[in-house]
CSV table of C-alpha atoms (C1' of nucleotides) in Angstrom, one decimal:
chain,number,residue,atom,x,y,z
A,206,MET,CA,27.0,-25.0,-3.2
A,207,ILE,CA,23.7,-24.9,-1.3
A,208,GLN,CA,22.9,-21.3,-1.5
A,209,SER,CA,19.8,-21.3,-3.5
A,210,ARG,CA,16.2,-21.0,-2.4
A,211,TRP,CA,15.3,-24.6,-2.6
A,212,LYS,CA,18.4,-26.6,-2.1
A,213,LEU,CA,18.2,-27.0,1.7
A,214,PRO,CA,14.5,-27.9,1.5
A,215,ILE,CA,15.3,-30.5,-1.1
A,216,LEU,CA,18.2,-32.0,0.9
A,217,PHE,CA,16.1,-32.2,4.1
A,218,ARG,CA,13.3,-33.8,2.2
A,219,LEU,CA,15.8,-36.3,0.8
A,220,TYR,CA,17.1,-36.8,4.3
A,221,ALA,CA,13.6,-37.8,5.5
A,222,ASP,CA,13.0,-40.1,2.6
A,223,PRO,CA,15.8,-42.2,1.1
A,224,SER,CA,14.4,-42.0,-2.5
A,225,ILE,CA,11.7,-39.8,-3.8
A,226,ARG,CA,10.0,-39.1,-7.1
A,227,THR,CA,10.1,-35.7,-8.8
A,228,LEU,CA,6.4,-35.1,-8.5
A,229,GLN,CA,6.3,-36.0,-4.9
A,230,LEU,CA,9.2,-33.7,-4.2
A,231,LYS,CA,7.3,-30.9,-5.9
A,232,ARG,CA,4.3,-31.6,-3.8
A,233,ASP,CA,6.3,-31.6,-0.6
A,234,LEU,CA,7.9,-28.3,-1.3
A,235,PRO,CA,5.0,-25.9,-1.5
A,236,GLY,CA,5.7,-22.9,-3.7
A,237,VAL,CA,8.6,-24.4,-5.7
A,238,SER,CA,8.3,-23.9,-9.4
A,239,GLN,CA,9.0,-26.6,-11.9
A,240,LYS,CA,11.9,-24.6,-13.3
A,241,MET,CA,13.7,-24.1,-10.0
A,242,LEU,CA,13.1,-27.6,-8.8
A,243,THR,CA,14.7,-29.1,-11.9
A,244,ALA,CA,17.5,-26.5,-11.9
A,245,HIS,CA,18.4,-27.1,-8.3
A,246,LEU,CA,18.1,-30.8,-8.5
A,247,ARG,CA,20.5,-30.8,-11.5
A,248,GLU,CA,23.0,-28.6,-9.7
A,249,LEU,CA,22.9,-30.8,-6.6
A,250,ALA,CA,23.4,-33.8,-8.8
A,251,ARG,CA,26.3,-32.2,-10.7
A,252,ASP,CA,27.9,-31.2,-7.4
A,253,GLY,CA,27.6,-34.8,-6.2
A,254,LEU,CA,25.4,-34.2,-3.3
A,255,ILE,CA,22.5,-36.2,-4.7
A,256,GLU,CA,21.9,-38.9,-7.3
A,257,ARG,CA,19.4,-38.9,-10.1
A,258,VAL,CA,18.0,-42.3,-10.9
A,259,ASP,CA,16.2,-42.6,-14.2
A,260,PHE,CA,14.2,-45.8,-14.4
A,261,GLY,CA,13.8,-45.4,-18.2
A,262,GLU,CA,10.2,-46.4,-17.8
A,263,LYS,CA,7.1,-45.2,-19.4
A,264,PRO,CA,5.4,-43.4,-17.9
A,265,LEU,CA,8.5,-41.5,-17.0
A,266,ARG,CA,9.9,-42.3,-13.6
A,267,VAL,CA,12.8,-40.5,-12.0
A,268,GLU,CA,13.9,-40.6,-8.4
A,269,TYR,CA,16.4,-38.7,-6.4
A,270,GLN,CA,18.4,-39.7,-3.4
A,271,MET,CA,21.3,-38.7,-1.3
A,272,SER,CA,24.7,-39.5,-2.4
A,273,ASP,CA,27.5,-40.6,-0.1
A,274,MET,CA,28.9,-37.1,-0.2
A,275,GLY,CA,25.4,-35.7,0.5
A,276,ARG,CA,25.2,-38.0,3.5
A,277,GLN,CA,28.5,-36.6,4.7
A,278,LEU,CA,27.1,-33.1,4.6
A,279,LEU,CA,24.0,-34.0,6.5
A,280,PRO,CA,25.4,-33.7,10.0
A,281,VAL,CA,26.4,-30.2,9.2
A,282,LEU,CA,23.0,-29.3,7.8
A,283,ILE,CA,21.3,-30.8,10.8
A,284,ALA,CA,23.5,-28.8,13.2
A,285,ALA,CA,22.7,-25.7,11.2
A,286,ARG,CA,19.0,-26.4,11.5
A,287,ARG,CA,19.3,-27.0,15.2
A,288,PHE,CA,21.0,-23.6,15.6
A,289,SER,CA,18.3,-22.1,13.5
A,290,THR,CA,15.6,-23.6,15.6
A,291,GLY,CA,17.3,-22.6,18.8
A,292,HIS,CA,17.6,-19.0,17.6
A,293,PRO,CA,14.4,-17.8,16.0
A,294,PRO,CA,14.2,-14.3,14.6
A,295,GLU,CA,13.4,-11.7,17.2
A,296,ALA,CA,9.6,-11.1,17.6
A,297,ASP,CA,8.4,-7.9,16.0
A,298,ASP,CA,6.7,-6.0,18.8
A,299,SER,CA,6.0,-2.9,16.8
A,300,SER,CA,2.3,-3.5,16.9
A,301,MET,CA,2.0,-4.8,20.4
A,302,ALA,CA,0.8,-2.9,23.4
B,99,MET,CA,20.5,-15.5,7.7
B,100,ILE,CA,24.0,-16.0,6.2
B,101,GLN,CA,23.1,-16.3,2.6
B,102,SER,CA,24.7,-13.2,1.2
B,103,ARG,CA,27.9,-12.8,-0.7
B,104,TRP,CA,30.0,-11.5,2.1
B,105,LYS,CA,28.5,-12.8,5.3
B,106,LEU,CA,30.6,-16.0,5.6
B,107,PRO,CA,33.8,-14.1,4.8
B,108,ILE,CA,33.0,-11.5,7.4
B,109,LEU,CA,32.2,-14.1,10.0
B,110,PHE,CA,35.3,-16.1,9.4
B,111,ARG,CA,37.3,-12.9,9.5
B,112,LEU,CA,35.8,-12.1,12.9
B,113,TYR,CA,36.5,-15.6,14.0
B,114,ALA,CA,40.2,-15.1,13.3
B,115,ASP,CA,40.3,-11.8,15.1
B,116,PRO,CA,38.2,-11.0,18.1
B,117,SER,CA,37.6,-7.4,17.3
B,118,ILE,CA,38.3,-5.6,14.1
B,119,ARG,CA,37.8,-2.1,12.5
B,120,THR,CA,35.7,-1.4,9.5
B,121,LEU,CA,38.5,-0.4,7.3
B,122,GLN,CA,40.6,-3.4,8.2
B,123,LEU,CA,37.7,-5.6,7.4
B,124,LYS,CA,37.4,-4.0,4.1
B,125,ARG,CA,41.1,-4.5,3.4
B,126,ASP,CA,40.9,-8.2,4.4
B,127,LEU,CA,37.9,-8.9,2.1
B,128,PRO,CA,39.3,-8.2,-1.3
B,129,GLY,CA,36.6,-7.1,-3.7
B,130,VAL,CA,34.0,-6.1,-1.2
B,131,SER,CA,32.3,-2.8,-1.8
B,132,GLN,CA,31.7,-0.3,0.8
B,133,LYS,CA,28.0,-0.6,0.3
B,134,MET,CA,27.7,-4.4,0.7
B,135,LEU,CA,30.1,-4.5,3.6
B,136,THR,CA,28.0,-2.0,5.6
B,137,ALA,CA,24.8,-3.6,4.5
B,138,HIS,CA,25.9,-7.1,5.5
B,139,LEU,CA,27.5,-5.9,8.8
B,140,ARG,CA,24.2,-4.2,9.7
B,141,GLU,CA,22.2,-7.3,8.9
B,142,LEU,CA,24.5,-9.6,10.9
B,143,ALA,CA,24.3,-7.2,13.8
B,144,ARG,CA,20.5,-6.9,13.5
B,145,ASP,CA,20.3,-10.7,13.5
B,146,GLY,CA,22.4,-10.8,16.6
B,147,LEU,CA,25.4,-12.7,15.2
B,148,ILE,CA,27.9,-9.9,15.6
B,149,GLU,CA,28.1,-6.7,17.7
B,150,ARG,CA,28.9,-3.2,16.5
B,151,VAL,CA,31.0,-1.2,18.9
B,152,ASP,CA,31.0,2.6,18.2
B,153,PHE,CA,33.8,4.2,20.2
B,154,GLY,CA,32.3,7.6,19.6
B,155,GLU,CA,35.7,9.0,18.9
B,156,LYS,CA,36.9,11.4,16.3
B,157,PRO,CA,38.3,10.3,13.9
B,158,LEU,CA,35.5,7.8,13.7
B,159,ARG,CA,36.2,4.4,15.2
B,160,VAL,CA,33.9,1.4,14.9
B,161,GLU,CA,34.8,-2.1,15.6
B,162,TYR,CA,32.9,-5.4,15.0
B,163,GLN,CA,33.1,-8.6,17.0
B,164,MET,CA,31.3,-11.9,17.4
B,165,SER,CA,28.4,-12.0,19.7
B,166,ASP,CA,27.6,-14.9,22.0
B,167,MET,CA,25.1,-16.2,19.4
B,168,GLY,CA,27.7,-15.8,16.7
B,169,ARG,CA,30.1,-17.9,18.7
B,170,GLN,CA,27.5,-20.5,19.0
B,171,LEU,CA,27.1,-20.7,15.3
B,172,LEU,CA,30.9,-20.9,14.7
B,173,PRO,CA,31.2,-24.6,15.1
B,174,VAL,CA,28.6,-25.2,12.4
B,175,LEU,CA,30.4,-22.8,10.1
B,176,ILE,CA,33.7,-24.4,10.7
B,177,ALA,CA,32.2,-27.9,10.1
B,178,ALA,CA,30.8,-26.6,6.9
B,179,ARG,CA,34.1,-25.2,5.8
B,180,ARG,CA,35.8,-28.5,6.6
B,181,PHE,CA,33.3,-30.3,4.4
B,182,SER,CA,33.9,-27.7,1.7
B,183,THR,CA,37.7,-28.2,1.9
B,184,GLY,CA,37.4,-31.9,1.9
B,185,HIS,CA,35.1,-31.9,-1.2
B,186,PRO,CA,36.5,-29.4,-3.7
B,187,PRO,CA,34.7,-29.0,-7.0
B,188,GLU,CA,35.5,-31.6,-9.6
B,189,ALA,CA,38.5,-30.6,-11.8
B,190,ASP,CA,37.6,-29.6,-15.2
B,191,ASP,CA,39.5,-31.9,-17.5
B,192,SER,CA,38.1,-30.6,-20.7
B,193,SER,CA,41.4,-29.1,-21.8
B,194,MET,CA,43.6,-31.8,-20.6
B,195,ALA,CA,45.3,-34.5,-22.7
C,205,DC,C1',5.5,-37.7,-15.7
C,206,DG,C1',9.5,-35.1,-16.0
C,207,DG,C1',11.6,-31.5,-18.2
C,208,DC,C1',12.8,-27.5,-21.3
C,209,DA,C1',12.2,-22.7,-23.4
C,210,DT,C1',10.6,-18.2,-23.1
C,211,DC,C1',9.4,-14.1,-20.9
C,212,DC,C1',9.0,-11.1,-17.0
C,213,DT,C1',9.7,-9.5,-12.2
C,214,DT,C1',12.3,-9.2,-8.2
C,215,DT,C1',16.5,-9.3,-5.7
C,216,DC,C1',21.3,-8.7,-5.2
C,217,DT,C1',25.5,-6.6,-6.1
C,218,DG,C1',28.8,-3.1,-7.6
C,219,DA,C1',30.5,1.7,-9.1
C,220,DT,C1',30.5,6.3,-8.0
C,221,DA,C1',29.8,10.5,-5.6
C,222,DC,C1',28.8,12.7,-1.3
C,223,DT,C1',28.4,13.6,4.1
C,224,DG,C1',29.8,14.4,9.2
D,31,DC,C1',37.0,6.9,8.9
D,32,DA,C1',32.5,5.1,8.6
D,33,DG,C1',28.5,5.4,6.3
D,34,DT,C1',24.6,6.9,3.0
D,35,DA,C1',22.3,7.7,-1.6
D,36,DT,C1',21.7,6.9,-6.3
D,37,DC,C1',22.1,4.4,-10.3
D,38,DA,C1',22.9,0.6,-13.5
D,39,DG,C1',23.9,-4.2,-14.4
D,40,DA,C1',23.8,-9.1,-13.2
D,41,DA,C1',21.6,-12.8,-11.3
D,42,DA,C1',17.9,-15.4,-9.2
D,43,DG,C1',13.4,-16.7,-9.2
D,44,DG,C1',8.5,-17.4,-11.0
D,45,DA,C1',4.6,-18.1,-14.6
D,46,DT,C1',3.3,-20.1,-18.6
D,47,DG,C1',3.2,-23.0,-22.6
D,48,DC,C1',5.1,-26.9,-25.1
D,49,DC,C1',7.3,-31.6,-25.7
D,50,DG,C1',8.3,-36.8,-25.7
DNA sequence: CGGCATCCTTTCTGATACTG
DNA sequence: CAGTATCAGAAAGGATGCCG
């Protein structure tokens, strides 16, 4: 459900900020393409992890936020990140003296 | 580090059994190909999550088991699985009355 | 602003055949 | 038994242009 290039970054970004606009999200995820951002946001919303809020305004305004289910998943993601931080990839010494 | 088709199945299988042979692993993961099994086992071992034990016997005998690091990751994986079990995909009612 | 459609490249996976 | 090599297909991802 979260195995796509940008889903974890999106979720962690949404964890840091309760509600966030699409453009801001794009700015905060360097390298993400419009296509993948939308695609992953849609999947996360479909799976119930986040919620898409369309303000129906003009200019367009759409915000995303964690859903209840998403918040339930957060502790797991945070634990995973902690493990990750605690176990960085082995340094590549192939070029060292 | 664990985002590949068979890595979670492998890790959970290794969680259920402390040490297991390659062939047995292949039997217990229906649908896995020889190639992907070997590839993912190698990556997991390289990343330090599992250990490859070559008995140097003939006929060949190789077993895999969790490493200390792998065991540290287990609680996270188990928590993730629990979430997963508790939040199954929405039923598709499109064909129901 | 937010999103969709198209095209293209890269990555992942599987089937098969072969080795010590 | 465990693993490698090669090939072909599927899937994921990215770049670009267009729309309301």
